[in-house]
GROMACS .gro file of C-alpha atoms in nm:
model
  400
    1UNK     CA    1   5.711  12.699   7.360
    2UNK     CA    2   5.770  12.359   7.262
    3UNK     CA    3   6.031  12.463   7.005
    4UNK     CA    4   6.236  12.630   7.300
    5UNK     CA    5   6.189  12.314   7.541
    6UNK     CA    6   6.342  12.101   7.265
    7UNK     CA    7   6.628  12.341   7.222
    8UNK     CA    8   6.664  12.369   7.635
    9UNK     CA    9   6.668  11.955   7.634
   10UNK     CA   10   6.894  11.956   7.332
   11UNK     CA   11   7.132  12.192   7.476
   12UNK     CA   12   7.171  11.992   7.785
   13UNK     CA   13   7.240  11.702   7.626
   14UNK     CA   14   7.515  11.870   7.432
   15UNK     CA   15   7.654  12.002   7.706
   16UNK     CA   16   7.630  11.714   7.930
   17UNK     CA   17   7.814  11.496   7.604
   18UNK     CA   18   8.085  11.802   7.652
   19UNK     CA   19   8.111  11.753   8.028
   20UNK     CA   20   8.184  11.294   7.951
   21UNK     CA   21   8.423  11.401   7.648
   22UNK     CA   22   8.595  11.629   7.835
   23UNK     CA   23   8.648  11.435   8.192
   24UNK     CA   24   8.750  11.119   7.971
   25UNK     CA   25   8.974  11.332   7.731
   26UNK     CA   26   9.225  11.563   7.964
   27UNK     CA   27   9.419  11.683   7.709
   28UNK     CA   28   9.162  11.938   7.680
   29UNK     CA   29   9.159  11.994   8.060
   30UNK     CA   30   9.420  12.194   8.283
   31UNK     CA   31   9.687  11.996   8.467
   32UNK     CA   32   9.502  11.962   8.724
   33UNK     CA   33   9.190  11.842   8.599
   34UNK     CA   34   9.418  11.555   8.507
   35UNK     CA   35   9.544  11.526   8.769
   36UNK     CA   36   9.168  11.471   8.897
   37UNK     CA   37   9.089  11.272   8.608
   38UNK     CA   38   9.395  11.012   8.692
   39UNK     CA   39   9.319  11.037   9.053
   40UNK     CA   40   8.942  10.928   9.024
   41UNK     CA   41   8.961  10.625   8.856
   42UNK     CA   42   9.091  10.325   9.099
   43UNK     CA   43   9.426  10.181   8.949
   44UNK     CA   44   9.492   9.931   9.208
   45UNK     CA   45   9.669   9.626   9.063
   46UNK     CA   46   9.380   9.425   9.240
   47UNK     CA   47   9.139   9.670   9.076
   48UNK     CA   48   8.913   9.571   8.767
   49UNK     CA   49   8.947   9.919   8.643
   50UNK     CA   50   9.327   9.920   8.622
   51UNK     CA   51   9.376   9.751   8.297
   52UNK     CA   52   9.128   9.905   8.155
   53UNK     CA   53   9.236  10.240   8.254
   54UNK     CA   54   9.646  10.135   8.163
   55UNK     CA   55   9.547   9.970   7.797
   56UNK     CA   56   9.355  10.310   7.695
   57UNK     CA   57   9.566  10.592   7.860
   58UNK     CA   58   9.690  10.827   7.582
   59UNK     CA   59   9.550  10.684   7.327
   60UNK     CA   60   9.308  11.060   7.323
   61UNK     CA   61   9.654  11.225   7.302
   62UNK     CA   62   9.704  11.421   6.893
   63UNK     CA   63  10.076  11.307   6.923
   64UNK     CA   64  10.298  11.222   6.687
   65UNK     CA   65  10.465  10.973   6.896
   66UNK     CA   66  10.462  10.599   6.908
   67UNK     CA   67  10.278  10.432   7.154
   68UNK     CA   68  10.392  10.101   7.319
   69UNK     CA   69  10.139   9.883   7.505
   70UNK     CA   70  10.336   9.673   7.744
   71UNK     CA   71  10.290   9.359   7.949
   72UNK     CA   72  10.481   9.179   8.249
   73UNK     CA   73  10.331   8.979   8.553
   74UNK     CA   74  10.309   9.038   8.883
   75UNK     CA   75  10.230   8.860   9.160
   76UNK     CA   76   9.906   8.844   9.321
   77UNK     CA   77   9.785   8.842   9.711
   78UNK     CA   78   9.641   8.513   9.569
   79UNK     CA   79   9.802   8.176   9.607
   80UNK     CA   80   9.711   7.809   9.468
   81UNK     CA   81   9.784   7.520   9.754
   82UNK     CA   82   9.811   7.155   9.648
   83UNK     CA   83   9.730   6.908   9.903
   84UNK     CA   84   9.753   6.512   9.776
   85UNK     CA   85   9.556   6.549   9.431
   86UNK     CA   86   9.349   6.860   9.591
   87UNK     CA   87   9.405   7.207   9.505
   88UNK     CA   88   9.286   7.488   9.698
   89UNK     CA   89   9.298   7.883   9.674
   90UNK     CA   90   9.429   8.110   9.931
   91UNK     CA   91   9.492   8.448   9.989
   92UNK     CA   92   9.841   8.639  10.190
   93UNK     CA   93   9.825   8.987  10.330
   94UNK     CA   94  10.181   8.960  10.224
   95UNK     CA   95  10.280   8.872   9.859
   96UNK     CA   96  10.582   8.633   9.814
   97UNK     CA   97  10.785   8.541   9.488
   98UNK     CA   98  10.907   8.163   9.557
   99UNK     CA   99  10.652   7.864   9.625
  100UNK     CA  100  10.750   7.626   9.940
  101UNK     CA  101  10.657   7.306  10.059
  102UNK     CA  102  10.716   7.055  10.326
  103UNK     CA  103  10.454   6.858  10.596
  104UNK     CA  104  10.143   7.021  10.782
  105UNK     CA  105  10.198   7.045  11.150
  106UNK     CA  106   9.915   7.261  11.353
  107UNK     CA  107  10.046   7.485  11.649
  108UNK     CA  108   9.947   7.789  11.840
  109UNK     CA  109  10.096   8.055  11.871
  110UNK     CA  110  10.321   8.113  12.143
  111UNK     CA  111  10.406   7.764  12.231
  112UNK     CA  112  10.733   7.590  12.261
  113UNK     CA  113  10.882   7.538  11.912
  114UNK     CA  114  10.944   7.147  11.797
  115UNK     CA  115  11.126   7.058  11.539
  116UNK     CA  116  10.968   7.220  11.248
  117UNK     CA  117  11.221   7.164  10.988
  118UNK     CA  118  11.080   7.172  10.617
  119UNK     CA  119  10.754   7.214  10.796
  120UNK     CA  120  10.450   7.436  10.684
  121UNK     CA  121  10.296   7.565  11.065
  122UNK     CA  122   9.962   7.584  11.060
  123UNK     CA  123   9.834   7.885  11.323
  124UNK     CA  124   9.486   8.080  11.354
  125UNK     CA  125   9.392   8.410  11.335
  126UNK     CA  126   9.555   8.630  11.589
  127UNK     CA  127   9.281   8.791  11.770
  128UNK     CA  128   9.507   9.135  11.743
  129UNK     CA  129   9.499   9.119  11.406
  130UNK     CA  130   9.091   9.006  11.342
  131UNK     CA  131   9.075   9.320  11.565
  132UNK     CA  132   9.324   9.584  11.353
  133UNK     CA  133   9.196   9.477  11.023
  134UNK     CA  134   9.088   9.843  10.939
  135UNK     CA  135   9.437  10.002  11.076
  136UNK     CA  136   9.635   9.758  10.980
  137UNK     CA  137   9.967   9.856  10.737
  138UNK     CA  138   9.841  10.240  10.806
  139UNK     CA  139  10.200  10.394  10.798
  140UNK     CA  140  10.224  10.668  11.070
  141UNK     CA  141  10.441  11.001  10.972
  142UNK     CA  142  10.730  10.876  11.073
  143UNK     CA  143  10.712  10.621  10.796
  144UNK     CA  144  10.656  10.300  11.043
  145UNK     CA  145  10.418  10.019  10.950
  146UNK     CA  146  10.195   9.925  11.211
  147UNK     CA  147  10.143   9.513  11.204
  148UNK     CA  148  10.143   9.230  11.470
  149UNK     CA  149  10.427   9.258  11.638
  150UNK     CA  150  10.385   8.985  11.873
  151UNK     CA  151  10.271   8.706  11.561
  152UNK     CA  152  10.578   8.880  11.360
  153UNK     CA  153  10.834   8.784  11.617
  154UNK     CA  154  10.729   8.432  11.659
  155UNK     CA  155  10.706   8.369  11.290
  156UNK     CA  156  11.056   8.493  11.329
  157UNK     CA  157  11.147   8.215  11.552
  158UNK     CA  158  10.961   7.946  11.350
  159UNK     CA  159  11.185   8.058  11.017
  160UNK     CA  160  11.495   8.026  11.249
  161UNK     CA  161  11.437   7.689  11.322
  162UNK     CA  162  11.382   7.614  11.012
  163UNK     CA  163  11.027   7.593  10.906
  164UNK     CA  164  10.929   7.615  10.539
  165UNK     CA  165  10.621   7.854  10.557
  166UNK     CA  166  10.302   7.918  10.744
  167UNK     CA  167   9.941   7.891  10.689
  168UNK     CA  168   9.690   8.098  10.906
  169UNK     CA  169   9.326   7.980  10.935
  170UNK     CA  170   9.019   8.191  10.990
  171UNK     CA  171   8.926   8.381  11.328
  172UNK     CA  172   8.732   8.151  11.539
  173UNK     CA  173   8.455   8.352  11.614
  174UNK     CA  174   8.413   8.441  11.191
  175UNK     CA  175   8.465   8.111  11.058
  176UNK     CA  176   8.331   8.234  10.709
  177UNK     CA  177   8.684   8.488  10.655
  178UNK     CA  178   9.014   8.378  10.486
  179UNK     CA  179   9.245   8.352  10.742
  180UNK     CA  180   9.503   8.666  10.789
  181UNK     CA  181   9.770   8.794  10.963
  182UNK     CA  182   9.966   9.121  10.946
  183UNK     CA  183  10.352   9.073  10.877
  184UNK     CA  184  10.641   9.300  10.841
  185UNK     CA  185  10.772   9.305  10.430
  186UNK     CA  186  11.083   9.172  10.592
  187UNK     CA  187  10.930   8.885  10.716
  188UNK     CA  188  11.168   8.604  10.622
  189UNK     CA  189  10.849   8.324  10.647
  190UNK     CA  190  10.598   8.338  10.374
  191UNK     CA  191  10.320   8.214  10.422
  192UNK     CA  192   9.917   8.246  10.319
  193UNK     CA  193   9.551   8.262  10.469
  194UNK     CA  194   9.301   7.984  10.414
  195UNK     CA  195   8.878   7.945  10.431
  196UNK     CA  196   8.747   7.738  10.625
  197UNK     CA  197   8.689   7.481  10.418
  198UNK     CA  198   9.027   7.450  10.318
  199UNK     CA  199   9.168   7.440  10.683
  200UNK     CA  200   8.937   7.126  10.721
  201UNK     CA  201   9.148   6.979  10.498
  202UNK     CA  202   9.481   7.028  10.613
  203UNK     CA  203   9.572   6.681  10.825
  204UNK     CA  204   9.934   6.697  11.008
  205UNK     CA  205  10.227   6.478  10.846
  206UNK     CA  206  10.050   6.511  10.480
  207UNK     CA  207  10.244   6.722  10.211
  208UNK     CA  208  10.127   7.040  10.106
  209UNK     CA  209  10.294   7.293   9.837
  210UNK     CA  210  10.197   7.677   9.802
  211UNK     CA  211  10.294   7.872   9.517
  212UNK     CA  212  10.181   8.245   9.449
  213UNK     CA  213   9.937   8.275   9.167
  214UNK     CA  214  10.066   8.586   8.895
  215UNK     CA  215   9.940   8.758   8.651
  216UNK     CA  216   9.950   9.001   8.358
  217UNK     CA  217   9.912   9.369   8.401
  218UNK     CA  218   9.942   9.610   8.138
  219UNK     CA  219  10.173   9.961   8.126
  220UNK     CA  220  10.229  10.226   7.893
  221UNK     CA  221  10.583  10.368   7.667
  222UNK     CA  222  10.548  10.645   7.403
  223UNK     CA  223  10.893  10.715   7.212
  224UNK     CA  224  10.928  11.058   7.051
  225UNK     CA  225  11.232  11.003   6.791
  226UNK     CA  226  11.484  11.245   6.832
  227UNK     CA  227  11.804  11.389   6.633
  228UNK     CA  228  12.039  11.066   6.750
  229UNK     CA  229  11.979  10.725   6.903
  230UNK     CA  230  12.119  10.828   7.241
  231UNK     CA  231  11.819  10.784   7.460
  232UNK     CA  232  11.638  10.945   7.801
  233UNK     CA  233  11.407  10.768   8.003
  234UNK     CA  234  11.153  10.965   8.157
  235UNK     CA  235  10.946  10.778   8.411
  236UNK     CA  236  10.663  10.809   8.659
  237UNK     CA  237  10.442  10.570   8.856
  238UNK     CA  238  10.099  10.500   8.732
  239UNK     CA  239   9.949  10.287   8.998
  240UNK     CA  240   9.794  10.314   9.316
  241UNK     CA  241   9.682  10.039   9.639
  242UNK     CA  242   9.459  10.051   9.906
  243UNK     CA  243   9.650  10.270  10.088
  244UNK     CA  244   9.511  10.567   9.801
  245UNK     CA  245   9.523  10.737   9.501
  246UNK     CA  246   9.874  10.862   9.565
  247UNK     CA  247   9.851  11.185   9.485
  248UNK     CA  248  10.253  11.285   9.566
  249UNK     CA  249  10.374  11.000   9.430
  250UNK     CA  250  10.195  10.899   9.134
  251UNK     CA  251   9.921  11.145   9.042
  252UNK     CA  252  10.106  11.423   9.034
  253UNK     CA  253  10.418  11.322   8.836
  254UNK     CA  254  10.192  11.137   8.604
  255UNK     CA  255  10.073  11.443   8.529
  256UNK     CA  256  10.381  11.630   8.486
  257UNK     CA  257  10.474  11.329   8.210
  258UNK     CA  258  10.107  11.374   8.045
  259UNK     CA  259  10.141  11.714   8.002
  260UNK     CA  260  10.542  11.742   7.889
  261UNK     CA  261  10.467  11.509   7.590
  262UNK     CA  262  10.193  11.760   7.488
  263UNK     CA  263  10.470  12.048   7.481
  264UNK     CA  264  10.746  11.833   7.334
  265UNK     CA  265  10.528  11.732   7.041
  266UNK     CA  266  10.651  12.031   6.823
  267UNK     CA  267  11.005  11.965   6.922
  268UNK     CA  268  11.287  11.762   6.753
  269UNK     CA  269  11.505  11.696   7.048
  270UNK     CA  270  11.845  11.624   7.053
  271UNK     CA  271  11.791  11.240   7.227
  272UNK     CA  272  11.515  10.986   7.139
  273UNK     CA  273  11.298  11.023   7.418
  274UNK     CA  274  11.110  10.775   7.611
  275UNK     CA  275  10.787  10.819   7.839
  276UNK     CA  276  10.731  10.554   8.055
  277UNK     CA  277  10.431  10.529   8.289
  278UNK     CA  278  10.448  10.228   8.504
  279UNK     CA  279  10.256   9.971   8.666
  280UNK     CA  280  10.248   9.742   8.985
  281UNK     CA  281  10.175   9.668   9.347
  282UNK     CA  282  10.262  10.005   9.493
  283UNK     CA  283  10.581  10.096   9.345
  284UNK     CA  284  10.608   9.950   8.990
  285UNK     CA  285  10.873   9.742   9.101
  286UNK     CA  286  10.704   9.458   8.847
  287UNK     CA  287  10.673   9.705   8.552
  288UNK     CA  288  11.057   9.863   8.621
  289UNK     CA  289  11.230   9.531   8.606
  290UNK     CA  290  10.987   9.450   8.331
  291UNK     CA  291  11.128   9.766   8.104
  292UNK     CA  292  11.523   9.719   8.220
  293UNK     CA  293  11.510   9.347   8.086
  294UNK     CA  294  11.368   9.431   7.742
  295UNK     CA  295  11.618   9.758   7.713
  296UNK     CA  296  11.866   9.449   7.683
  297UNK     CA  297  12.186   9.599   7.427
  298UNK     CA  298  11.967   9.913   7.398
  299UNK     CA  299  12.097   9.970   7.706
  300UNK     CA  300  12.434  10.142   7.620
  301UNK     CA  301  12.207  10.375   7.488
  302UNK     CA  302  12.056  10.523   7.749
  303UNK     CA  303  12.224  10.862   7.882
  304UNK     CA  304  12.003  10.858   8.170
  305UNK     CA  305  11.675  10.727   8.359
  306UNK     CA  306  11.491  11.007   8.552
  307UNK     CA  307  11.221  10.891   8.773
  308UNK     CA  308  10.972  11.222   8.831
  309UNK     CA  309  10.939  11.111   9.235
  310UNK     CA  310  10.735  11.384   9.440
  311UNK     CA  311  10.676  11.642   9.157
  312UNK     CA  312  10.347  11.873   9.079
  313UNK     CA  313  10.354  12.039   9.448
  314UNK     CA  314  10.578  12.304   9.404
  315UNK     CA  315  10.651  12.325   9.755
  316UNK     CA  316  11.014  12.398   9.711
  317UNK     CA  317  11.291  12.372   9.439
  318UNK     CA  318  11.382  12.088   9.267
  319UNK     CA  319  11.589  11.869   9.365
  320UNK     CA  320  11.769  11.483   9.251
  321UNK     CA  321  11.832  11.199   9.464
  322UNK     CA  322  12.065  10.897   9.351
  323UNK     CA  323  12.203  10.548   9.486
  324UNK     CA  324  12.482  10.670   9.749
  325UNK     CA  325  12.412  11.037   9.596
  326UNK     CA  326  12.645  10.902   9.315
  327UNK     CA  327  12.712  11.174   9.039
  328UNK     CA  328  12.662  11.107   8.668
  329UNK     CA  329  12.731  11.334   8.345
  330UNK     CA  330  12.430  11.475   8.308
  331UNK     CA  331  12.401  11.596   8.686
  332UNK     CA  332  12.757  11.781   8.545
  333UNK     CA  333  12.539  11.993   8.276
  334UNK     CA  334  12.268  12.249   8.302
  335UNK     CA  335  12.012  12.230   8.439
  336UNK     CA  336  12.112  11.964   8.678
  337UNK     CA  337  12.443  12.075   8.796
  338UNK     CA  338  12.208  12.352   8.950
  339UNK     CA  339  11.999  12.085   9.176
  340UNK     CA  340  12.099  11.946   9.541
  341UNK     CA  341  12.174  11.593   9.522
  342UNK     CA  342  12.070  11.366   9.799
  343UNK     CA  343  12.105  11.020   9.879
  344UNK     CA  344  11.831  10.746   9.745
  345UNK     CA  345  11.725  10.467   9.993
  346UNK     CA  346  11.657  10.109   9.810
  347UNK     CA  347  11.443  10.174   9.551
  348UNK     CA  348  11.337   9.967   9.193
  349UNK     CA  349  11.629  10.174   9.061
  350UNK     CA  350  11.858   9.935   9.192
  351UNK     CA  351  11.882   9.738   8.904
  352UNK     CA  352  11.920  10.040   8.653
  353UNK     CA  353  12.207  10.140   8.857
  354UNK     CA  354  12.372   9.773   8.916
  355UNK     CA  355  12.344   9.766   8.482
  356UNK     CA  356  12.542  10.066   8.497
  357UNK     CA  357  12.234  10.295   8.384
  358UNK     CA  358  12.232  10.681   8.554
  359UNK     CA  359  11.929  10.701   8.760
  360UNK     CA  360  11.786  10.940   8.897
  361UNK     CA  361  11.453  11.094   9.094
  362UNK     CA  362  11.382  11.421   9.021
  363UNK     CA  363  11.141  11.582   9.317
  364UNK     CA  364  10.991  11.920   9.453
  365UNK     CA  365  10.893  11.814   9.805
  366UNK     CA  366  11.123  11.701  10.078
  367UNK     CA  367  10.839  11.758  10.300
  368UNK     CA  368  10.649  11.524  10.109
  369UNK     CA  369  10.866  11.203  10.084
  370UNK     CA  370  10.733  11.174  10.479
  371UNK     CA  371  10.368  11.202  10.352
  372UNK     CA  372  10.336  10.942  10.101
  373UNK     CA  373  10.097  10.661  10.220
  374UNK     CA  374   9.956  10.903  10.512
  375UNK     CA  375   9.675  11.132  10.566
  376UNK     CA  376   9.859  11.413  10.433
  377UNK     CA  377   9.920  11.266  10.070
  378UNK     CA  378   9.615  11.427   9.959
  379UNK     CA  379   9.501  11.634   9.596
  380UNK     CA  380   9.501  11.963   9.767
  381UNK     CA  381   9.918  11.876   9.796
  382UNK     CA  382   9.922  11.946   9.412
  383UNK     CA  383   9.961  12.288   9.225
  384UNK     CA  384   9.865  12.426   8.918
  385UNK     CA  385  10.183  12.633   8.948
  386UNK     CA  386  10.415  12.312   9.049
  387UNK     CA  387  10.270  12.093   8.792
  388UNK     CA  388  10.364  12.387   8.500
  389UNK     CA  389  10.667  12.439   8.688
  390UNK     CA  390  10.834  12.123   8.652
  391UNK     CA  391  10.660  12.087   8.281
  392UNK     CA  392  10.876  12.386   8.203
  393UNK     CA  393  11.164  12.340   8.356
  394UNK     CA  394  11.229  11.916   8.201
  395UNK     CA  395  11.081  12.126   7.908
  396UNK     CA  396  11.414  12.384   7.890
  397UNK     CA  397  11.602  12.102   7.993
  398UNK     CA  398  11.506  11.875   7.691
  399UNK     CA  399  11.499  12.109   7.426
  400UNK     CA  400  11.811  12.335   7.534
   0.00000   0.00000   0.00000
């Protein structure tokens, strides 16, 4: 009886080691167990999982392929603020790349601007704001950002008339919060929040300077070596925010990537072949520019950049989008010349296209370009069938 307990106990264990080795080792799993594998762990830029997660991805993959552990900054919602010999921290619900500087000068909001030339405007809380914390930067399905409209268009005014930045202090009635409020992206002010103990400090007429505070984040390249040096860039996004997991835009063409390198390890393809899975603040803007700088002469290289967009749903056919639905040599051959080509909004591929690189997205939802960031950018959006779909089909297209 006891013989069989142990054997019971040491079966369990056994399979309970399987169940670990398996959910941290997908290449074993199904594509979309990977998918659920990528999807559970919280890659957030802000996250203290994500570099962990970014500096071991793929290193479980058997594949005879070199892998390329990257690093480039980006910047954080943090921000350092030097007052006299004092420096303080602070925090924006908006990030900004440039640091200003110029003279304190308190206001509220609403009143009649002065002269706040080369000014940094000091202004609380906005009580709408304190109150929309938890919908706040929800993007409805029509794609529009809800923020503070009414603190957005006076912070309008203020960078009109010429003022350097802002600075928001903390809610009065929760002194103990860094100060916030919710701004378009195309705010032309930056500005940060500040604690309370840092507001105390800020005295009109003294100087003040706030820079954003960056950092390194990690992102992943494996390069299969193929028949010439003429080279494809495949890409897909890696990271996530607090907005989700995003499963159309990330998770699922992350695993599409995963999975093609696993069948294009027994090939010799006719280009040197490049799998790129990016990093960043919600669109890998920071890890794009990062990999287009060191390309530098390698450049002239490249035949094309394909950026797998909404792929793994298999909710329709493929299809391409490209700057000004511009056509390129490759969207001349098969398979592409096949595809609908439709026009791509401002994107990170701005600069591959402005170095004369083809780029390209490469999707399977049109549906789902209006879901990212919403309620309906959920798992159940992904397919077995559309993830092995569009393995196949860059499969044919690689190897033909």
């Amino acid at each position: 009886m006891n013989g069989d307990r142990v054997m019971i106990i040491v079966f369990s264990l056994l399979r309970s080691i399987a169940t670990v080795v398996l959910f941290f080792n997908p290449i074993y799993s199904t594509p979309l167990e990977t998918a659920e594998y990528i999807s559970s762990v919280d890659r957030n830029a802000d996250s203290w999982e994500s570099a962990d997660f970014f500096e071991s991805f793929g290193t479980e993959l058997p594949i005879d392929m070199d892998r390329n552990l990257l690093y480039t900054e980006r910047i954080t919602g943090w921000t350092e603020i030097e007052v006299g010999d004092e420096t303080y921290e602070g925090f924006s619900s908006m990030t900004f790349d440039q640091p200003f500087k110029g003279t304190i000068l308190h206001m509220t909001w609403g009143q009649d601007i002065p002269d706040v030339k080369e000014k940094v405007v000091v202004l609380p809380t906005t009580k709408f704001s304190y109150d929309n914390i938890e919908d706040a930067y929800t993007v409805d399905y029509a794609g529009e950002v809800l923020n503070d409209q009414e603190a957005n268009a006076y912070l309008s005014e203020l960078a009109s008339a010429g003022a350097a930045g802002y600075l928001i202090t903390p809610y009065e009635d929760d002194p103990y919060e860094t100060g916030f409020v919710f701004t378009s992206s195309y705010m032309k002010l930056d500005g940060t929040g500040v604690d309370l103990d840092t507001a105390e400090q800020l005295k009109d007429g003294e100087m003040i300077r706030v820079k954003p505070y960056r950092e390194e984040i990690p992102y992943v390249e494996f390069v299969q070596q193929g028949k010439s040096e003429r080279e494809i860039i495949l890409m897909s996004r890696l990271d996530s925010s607090w907005h989700g997991a995003h499963y159309l835009s990330a998770v699922g063409p992350s695993t599409v990537l995963y999975h093609l390198m696993q069948v294009m390890n027994e090939e010799m393809p006719d280009y040197t072949i490049r799998y790129v899975f990016l990093n960043g603040n919600g669109d890998s803007r920071e890890a794009s520019d990062d990999f287009l700088e060191r390309l530098g002469e390698q450049k002239e290289k490249v035949e094309a950049v394909v950026m797998l967009d909404i792929l793994g749903t298999g909710d329709g056919p493929l299809y391409v989008r490209t700057k000004g639905m511009k056509s390129y040599p490759v969207l001349e051959r098969a398979p592409f010349a096949e595809l609908e080509v439709r026009s791509l909004a401002s994107s990170p591929g701005d600069a591959y296209d402005e170095a004369g690189i083809p780029y390209l997205m490469l999707s399977d939802s049109l549906e789902g370009s209006w879901h990212v960031f919403t309620e309906k950018d959920t798992f159940e959006r992904l397919s077995e069938d559309g993830v092995t779909g569009a393995v196949d089909w860059m499969h044919n297209w690689l190897t033909d």
